[in-house]
Amino acid sequence: MEYLIKQYPLEQGALEIQYIEEFFGEFPRKKTAAEILRRLEGREHLLLMAEAPLPEEPGNIVPVAFKVVHELRAHETDPKLHDLVARLNGCVTFDDRKVLYTWIGGTRRDWRGQGHFRALTEESESWAFACGFHEVLVKTKNKFFEMRGTLDHLRFEVIRFEPNPADNGESKVYLSKRLDASVLDAHRSARTVVQV
Ligand SMILES: CC(C)(COP(=O)(O)OP(=O)(O)OC[C@H]1O[C@@H](n2cnc3c(N)ncnc32)[C@H](O)[C@@H]1OP(=O)(O)O)[C@@H](O)C(=O)NCCC(=O)NCCS
């Protein structure tokens, strides 16, 4: 199978992501286009979306999965990112290295298990390697079993577990993948990437 991936410029991509997130019932707090713009403006980022046919109407191609990654710096002024960097202290080296953060992403339920998220992840890793990034980080929660299982298959390593004493499902799991040529060699998806 050849995956169709669209790479969006910031403003249009932010709107597309706001739209696709409406299909994710499990996301408690959906991101608005304004929030996405605020986060990504002024930093390296990549907005990707996978498209596929509607099963009952194969001529109709719709967005089915997305992924947003961005640069994370040692000194962040945004309070959330500042907090994230502080929590990664001792687990991630920022000095003279480019670190990429996987912020948001997912696949619509009816298209899960078909490789769309692997294709998006592999495309983001190829892009990141070409841009000189050294490491990709991602954060999830203990209770997100699908995401944890997927990140396991995609060969992310756990670098930190942050327990939530009140509710272990809410405990945070931080994972990472060092980027080198061997990561790209392990890629399996055939992809067509269209710049919007
Ligand atoms: C996690 C998620 C993105 C996976 O998307 P997907 O398009 O179904 O993933 P893919 O089909 O590309 O699968 C990628 C790999 O993960 C594995 N995988 C997918 N879903 C899995 C699951 N539920 N459990 C274990 N492994 C899984 C696949 O087998 C595949 O491995 P392989 O390529 O080695 O065979 C999707 O289930 C999702 O959007 N879930 C909700 C998102 C979420 O929980 N977000 C919380 C915030 S982090």
mmCIF file of C-alpha atoms and ligand atoms in Angstrom:
data_model
loop_
_atom_site.group_PDB
_atom_site.id
_atom_site.type_symbol
_atom_site.label_atom_id
_atom_site.label_comp_id
_atom_site.label_asym_id
_atom_site.label_seq_id
_atom_site.Cartn_x
_atom_site.Cartn_y
_atom_site.Cartn_z
ATOM 1 C CA MET A 1 0.000 0.000 0.000
ATOM 2 C CA GLU A 2 1.199 3.484 -0.851
ATOM 3 C CA TYR A 3 0.244 6.099 1.747
ATOM 4 C CA LEU A 4 -0.827 9.572 0.678
ATOM 5 C CA ILE A 5 0.580 12.260 2.963
ATOM 6 C CA LYS A 6 -0.046 15.982 2.742
ATOM 7 C CA GLN A 7 2.360 18.476 4.261
ATOM 8 C CA TYR A 8 0.589 21.706 5.189
ATOM 9 C CA PRO A 9 1.798 25.248 5.659
ATOM 10 C CA LEU A 10 1.118 26.614 9.127
ATOM 11 C CA GLU A 11 -2.178 28.500 8.830
ATOM 12 C CA GLN A 12 -3.991 26.054 6.580
ATOM 13 C CA GLY A 13 -2.592 23.096 8.527
ATOM 14 C CA ALA A 14 -3.800 24.544 11.829
ATOM 15 C CA LEU A 15 -7.350 24.754 10.444
ATOM 16 C CA GLU A 16 -7.169 21.222 9.027
ATOM 17 C CA ILE A 17 -6.045 19.867 12.371
ATOM 18 C CA GLN A 18 -8.741 21.710 14.274
ATOM 19 C CA TYR A 19 -11.200 20.058 11.875
ATOM 20 C CA ILE A 20 -9.821 16.504 12.062
ATOM 21 C CA GLU A 21 -9.617 16.583 15.871
ATOM 22 C CA GLU A 22 -13.419 16.800 15.939
ATOM 23 C CA PHE A 23 -13.417 13.122 14.932
ATOM 24 C CA PHE A 24 -11.486 12.079 18.055
ATOM 25 C CA GLY A 25 -13.942 11.460 20.852
ATOM 26 C CA GLU A 26 -11.141 10.368 23.206
ATOM 27 C CA PHE A 27 -9.300 13.706 23.132
ATOM 28 C CA PRO A 28 -10.628 15.575 26.153
ATOM 29 C CA ARG A 29 -9.326 18.973 25.136
ATOM 30 C CA LYS A 30 -9.121 19.556 21.433
ATOM 31 C CA LYS A 31 -6.636 22.037 20.071
ATOM 32 C CA THR A 32 -7.906 25.152 18.334
ATOM 33 C CA ALA A 33 -6.286 26.542 15.193
ATOM 34 C CA ALA A 34 -5.247 29.636 17.204
ATOM 35 C CA GLU A 35 -3.510 27.473 19.794
ATOM 36 C CA ILE A 36 -1.689 25.538 17.082
ATOM 37 C CA LEU A 37 -0.563 28.776 15.421
ATOM 38 C CA ARG A 38 0.676 30.186 18.722
ATOM 39 C CA ARG A 39 2.668 27.080 19.503
ATOM 40 C CA LEU A 40 4.284 26.633 16.086
ATOM 41 C CA GLU A 41 4.991 30.182 14.936
ATOM 42 C CA GLY A 42 8.693 30.993 15.093
ATOM 43 C CA ARG A 43 9.908 27.434 15.550
ATOM 44 C CA GLU A 44 10.690 24.599 13.158
ATOM 45 C CA HIS A 45 7.655 22.392 12.742
ATOM 46 C CA LEU A 46 5.940 19.883 10.483
ATOM 47 C CA LEU A 47 2.189 19.460 9.963
ATOM 48 C CA LEU A 48 1.326 16.190 8.251
ATOM 49 C CA MET A 49 -1.951 14.579 7.361
ATOM 50 C CA ALA A 50 -2.640 11.177 5.800
ATOM 51 C CA GLU A 51 -5.541 10.840 3.397
ATOM 52 C CA ALA A 52 -7.417 7.705 2.338
ATOM 53 C CA PRO A 53 -10.658 6.730 0.608
ATOM 54 C CA LEU A 54 -13.965 6.430 2.438
ATOM 55 C CA PRO A 55 -14.668 2.645 2.501
ATOM 56 C CA GLU A 56 -18.257 3.086 1.274
ATOM 57 C CA GLU A 57 -17.312 5.707 -1.330
ATOM 58 C CA PRO A 58 -13.783 4.970 -2.611
ATOM 59 C CA GLY A 59 -13.768 7.992 -4.926
ATOM 60 C CA ASN A 60 -13.958 10.267 -1.907
ATOM 61 C CA ILE A 61 -10.534 10.854 -0.303
ATOM 62 C CA VAL A 62 -10.625 12.221 3.240
ATOM 63 C CA PRO A 63 -8.104 13.100 5.984
ATOM 64 C CA VAL A 64 -7.705 10.072 8.272
ATOM 65 C CA ALA A 65 -4.620 10.682 10.409
ATOM 66 C CA PHE A 66 -2.398 13.565 11.456
ATOM 67 C CA LYS A 67 0.830 14.363 13.212
ATOM 68 C CA VAL A 68 2.335 17.629 14.404
ATOM 69 C CA VAL A 69 5.961 17.818 15.488
ATOM 70 C CA HIS A 70 8.014 20.849 16.498
ATOM 71 C CA GLU A 71 11.373 21.934 17.740
ATOM 72 C CA LEU A 72 11.872 21.981 21.519
ATOM 73 C CA ARG A 73 14.585 24.240 22.889
ATOM 74 C CA ALA A 74 16.506 24.244 26.140
ATOM 75 C CA HIS A 75 15.150 27.690 27.009
ATOM 76 C CA GLU A 76 11.427 27.987 26.345
ATOM 77 C CA THR A 77 9.299 30.989 27.293
ATOM 78 C CA ASP A 78 5.926 29.296 26.708
ATOM 79 C CA PRO A 79 4.983 28.034 30.218
ATOM 80 C CA LYS A 80 3.901 24.558 29.032
ATOM 81 C CA LEU A 81 7.076 24.002 27.057
ATOM 82 C CA HIS A 82 9.207 25.457 29.835
ATOM 83 C CA ASP A 83 7.597 22.961 32.194
ATOM 84 C CA LEU A 84 8.161 20.108 29.728
ATOM 85 C CA VAL A 85 11.861 20.918 29.384
ATOM 86 C CA ALA A 86 12.186 21.057 33.186
ATOM 87 C CA ARG A 87 10.580 17.615 33.489
ATOM 88 C CA LEU A 88 13.026 16.233 30.944
ATOM 89 C CA ASN A 89 15.991 17.485 32.916
ATOM 90 C CA GLY A 90 18.526 14.682 33.221
ATOM 91 C CA CYS A 91 16.798 12.576 30.543
ATOM 92 C CA VAL A 92 17.451 14.684 27.448
ATOM 93 C CA THR A 93 20.528 16.654 26.441
ATOM 94 C CA PHE A 94 19.793 19.904 24.655
ATOM 95 C CA ASP A 95 23.327 21.349 24.430
ATOM 96 C CA ASP A 96 24.446 21.511 20.794
ATOM 97 C CA ARG A 97 21.633 19.193 19.799
ATOM 98 C CA LYS A 98 18.342 19.651 17.966
ATOM 99 C CA VAL A 99 15.412 18.075 19.765
ATOM 100 C CA LEU A 100 12.026 17.473 18.179
ATOM 101 C CA TYR A 101 8.805 17.084 20.149
ATOM 102 C CA THR A 102 5.837 15.093 18.863
ATOM 103 C CA TRP A 103 3.031 17.293 20.076
ATOM 104 C CA ILE A 104 -0.242 15.854 18.761
ATOM 105 C CA GLY A 105 -1.396 13.103 16.435
ATOM 106 C CA GLY A 106 -3.753 10.253 15.870
ATOM 107 C CA THR A 107 -5.700 8.164 13.387
ATOM 108 C CA ARG A 108 -9.484 8.211 13.002
ATOM 109 C CA ARG A 109 -11.013 5.068 14.433
ATOM 110 C CA ASP A 110 -12.233 3.535 11.160
ATOM 111 C CA TRP A 111 -8.744 3.748 9.648
ATOM 112 C CA ARG A 112 -6.709 2.465 12.585
ATOM 113 C CA GLY A 113 -4.424 -0.531 12.205
ATOM 114 C CA GLN A 114 -3.771 0.211 8.511
ATOM 115 C CA GLY A 115 -0.319 1.757 8.892
ATOM 116 C CA HIS A 116 -1.258 5.433 8.535
ATOM 117 C CA PHE A 117 0.401 6.466 11.776
ATOM 118 C CA ARG A 118 3.563 4.522 10.933
ATOM 119 C CA ALA A 119 3.679 6.285 7.565
ATOM 120 C CA LEU A 120 3.287 9.720 9.214
ATOM 121 C CA THR A 121 5.895 8.886 11.835
ATOM 122 C CA GLU A 122 8.382 7.652 9.254
ATOM 123 C CA GLU A 123 7.835 10.746 7.117
ATOM 124 C CA SER A 124 8.379 13.008 10.135
ATOM 125 C CA GLU A 125 11.582 11.135 11.012
ATOM 126 C CA SER A 126 12.934 11.492 7.456
ATOM 127 C CA TRP A 127 12.147 15.206 7.552
ATOM 128 C CA ALA A 128 13.697 15.597 11.007
ATOM 129 C CA PHE A 129 16.879 13.772 10.036
ATOM 130 C CA ALA A 130 17.226 15.930 6.924
ATOM 131 C CA CYS A 131 16.758 19.049 9.121
ATOM 132 C CA GLY A 132 19.543 17.928 11.459
ATOM 133 C CA PHE A 133 17.462 16.866 14.463
ATOM 134 C CA HIS A 134 19.178 14.434 16.807
ATOM 135 C CA GLU A 135 16.271 13.083 18.843
ATOM 136 C CA VAL A 136 12.467 12.847 18.775
ATOM 137 C CA LEU A 137 10.495 13.002 22.022
ATOM 138 C CA VAL A 138 6.920 12.102 22.752
ATOM 139 C CA LYS A 139 4.794 12.146 25.876
ATOM 140 C CA THR A 140 1.755 10.031 26.601
ATOM 141 C CA LYS A 141 -0.190 8.744 29.582
ATOM 142 C CA ASN A 142 -0.269 5.324 31.171
ATOM 143 C CA LYS A 143 -3.953 4.992 30.270
ATOM 144 C CA PHE A 144 -3.426 5.514 26.536
ATOM 145 C CA PHE A 145 -2.810 1.856 25.768
ATOM 146 C CA GLU A 146 -3.225 2.182 21.986
ATOM 147 C CA MET A 147 -0.645 4.932 21.808
ATOM 148 C CA ARG A 148 1.734 3.116 24.150
ATOM 149 C CA GLY A 149 1.462 -0.062 22.057
ATOM 150 C CA THR A 150 2.000 1.900 18.861
ATOM 151 C CA LEU A 151 5.050 3.749 20.204
ATOM 152 C CA ASP A 152 6.458 0.386 21.245
ATOM 153 C CA HIS A 153 6.073 -0.904 17.661
ATOM 154 C CA LEU A 154 7.631 2.299 16.359
ATOM 155 C CA ARG A 155 10.682 1.637 18.558
ATOM 156 C CA PHE A 156 10.432 4.553 20.986
ATOM 157 C CA GLU A 157 12.263 4.017 24.266
ATOM 158 C CA VAL A 158 10.830 5.052 27.625
ATOM 159 C CA ILE A 159 13.087 7.693 29.172
ATOM 160 C CA ARG A 160 10.957 8.773 32.103
ATOM 161 C CA PHE A 161 7.892 7.659 34.040
ATOM 162 C CA GLU A 162 6.177 10.297 36.153
ATOM 163 C CA PRO A 163 3.758 8.661 38.569
ATOM 164 C CA ASN A 164 0.428 10.239 39.439
ATOM 165 C CA PRO A 165 -0.202 8.985 42.982
ATOM 166 C CA ALA A 166 -3.950 9.705 42.812
ATOM 167 C CA ASP A 167 -4.574 7.894 39.519
ATOM 168 C CA ASN A 168 -1.940 5.708 37.879
ATOM 169 C CA GLY A 169 -3.728 5.944 34.522
ATOM 170 C CA GLU A 170 -2.846 9.642 34.542
ATOM 171 C CA SER A 171 0.849 8.918 35.118
ATOM 172 C CA LYS A 172 2.979 10.360 32.339
ATOM 173 C CA VAL A 173 5.299 8.357 30.142
ATOM 174 C CA TYR A 174 8.073 10.131 28.228
ATOM 175 C CA LEU A 175 9.637 8.363 25.282
ATOM 176 C CA SER A 176 12.423 9.104 22.835
ATOM 177 C CA LYS A 177 14.087 7.943 19.662
ATOM 178 C CA ARG A 178 17.606 8.943 18.672
ATOM 179 C CA LEU A 179 17.745 9.789 14.996
ATOM 180 C CA ASP A 180 20.479 8.307 12.868
ATOM 181 C CA ALA A 181 20.715 6.721 9.450
ATOM 182 C CA SER A 182 19.744 3.311 10.864
ATOM 183 C CA VAL A 183 16.340 4.730 11.853
ATOM 184 C CA LEU A 184 15.682 5.674 8.231
ATOM 185 C CA ASP A 185 16.949 2.283 7.022
ATOM 186 C CA ALA A 186 14.319 0.603 9.209
ATOM 187 C CA HIS A 187 11.456 2.531 7.584
ATOM 188 C CA ARG A 188 8.905 0.333 5.850
ATOM 189 C CA SER A 189 6.151 2.558 4.432
ATOM 190 C CA ALA A 190 5.864 3.603 0.788
ATOM 191 C CA ARG A 191 4.713 7.210 0.762
ATOM 192 C CA THR A 192 3.683 9.889 -1.652
ATOM 193 C CA VAL A 193 4.105 13.296 -0.037
ATOM 194 C CA VAL A 194 2.296 16.305 -1.458
ATOM 195 C CA GLN A 195 3.194 19.838 -0.337
ATOM 196 C CA VAL A 196 -0.045 21.766 -0.068
HETATM 197 C C1 LIG B 1 -2.319 5.210 18.464
HETATM 198 C C2 LIG B 1 -2.824 5.458 17.066
HETATM 199 C C3 LIG B 1 -2.310 6.815 16.601
HETATM 200 C C4 LIG B 1 -2.289 4.387 16.102
HETATM 201 O O1 LIG B 1 -2.632 4.754 14.779
HETATM 202 P P1 LIG B 1 -2.737 3.677 13.607
HETATM 203 O O2 LIG B 1 -2.839 4.419 12.319
HETATM 204 O O3 LIG B 1 -3.778 2.693 13.924
HETATM 205 O O4 LIG B 1 -1.298 2.994 13.717
HETATM 206 P P2 LIG B 1 -0.615 2.100 12.589
HETATM 207 O O5 LIG B 1 -1.649 1.266 11.903
HETATM 208 O O6 LIG B 1 0.256 2.957 11.745
HETATM 209 O O7 LIG B 1 0.283 1.160 13.467
HETATM 210 C C5 LIG B 1 1.652 1.456 13.768
HETATM 211 C C6 LIG B 1 2.210 0.294 14.568
HETATM 212 O O8 LIG B 1 1.609 0.275 15.866
HETATM 213 C C7 LIG B 1 0.930 -0.947 16.079
HETATM 214 N N1 LIG B 1 -0.322 -0.656 16.753
HETATM 215 C C8 LIG B 1 -1.336 0.106 16.285
HETATM 216 N N2 LIG B 1 -2.346 0.153 17.193
HETATM 217 C C9 LIG B 1 -1.940 -0.619 18.234
HETATM 218 C C10 LIG B 1 -2.545 -0.977 19.460
HETATM 219 N N3 LIG B 1 -3.773 -0.557 19.770
HETATM 220 N N4 LIG B 1 -1.847 -1.769 20.304
HETATM 221 C C11 LIG B 1 -0.609 -2.210 19.965
HETATM 222 N N5 LIG B 1 0.014 -1.896 18.813
HETATM 223 C C12 LIG B 1 -0.651 -1.119 17.949
HETATM 224 C C13 LIG B 1 0.694 -1.544 14.712
HETATM 225 O O9 LIG B 1 0.642 -2.959 14.751
HETATM 226 C C14 LIG B 1 1.881 -1.042 13.937
HETATM 227 O O10 LIG B 1 3.006 -1.848 14.168
HETATM 228 P P3 LIG B 1 3.757 -2.576 12.938
HETATM 229 O O11 LIG B 1 3.865 -1.535 11.851
HETATM 230 O O12 LIG B 1 5.043 -2.977 13.536
HETATM 231 O O13 LIG B 1 2.846 -3.697 12.551
HETATM 232 C C15 LIG B 1 -4.380 5.439 17.025
HETATM 233 O O14 LIG B 1 -4.832 4.230 17.617
HETATM 234 C C16 LIG B 1 -5.015 6.594 17.774
HETATM 235 O O15 LIG B 1 -5.172 7.672 17.213
HETATM 236 N N6 LIG B 1 -5.365 6.392 19.036
HETATM 237 C C17 LIG B 1 -5.907 7.439 19.844
HETATM 238 C C18 LIG B 1 -4.831 8.455 20.118
HETATM 239 C C19 LIG B 1 -4.521 8.603 21.572
HETATM 240 O O16 LIG B 1 -4.698 7.712 22.348
HETATM 241 N N7 LIG B 1 -4.064 9.745 21.925
HETATM 242 C C20 LIG B 1 -3.811 10.024 23.303
HETATM 243 C C21 LIG B 1 -2.836 11.115 23.462
HETATM 244 S S1 LIG B 1 -1.141 10.523 23.398
#
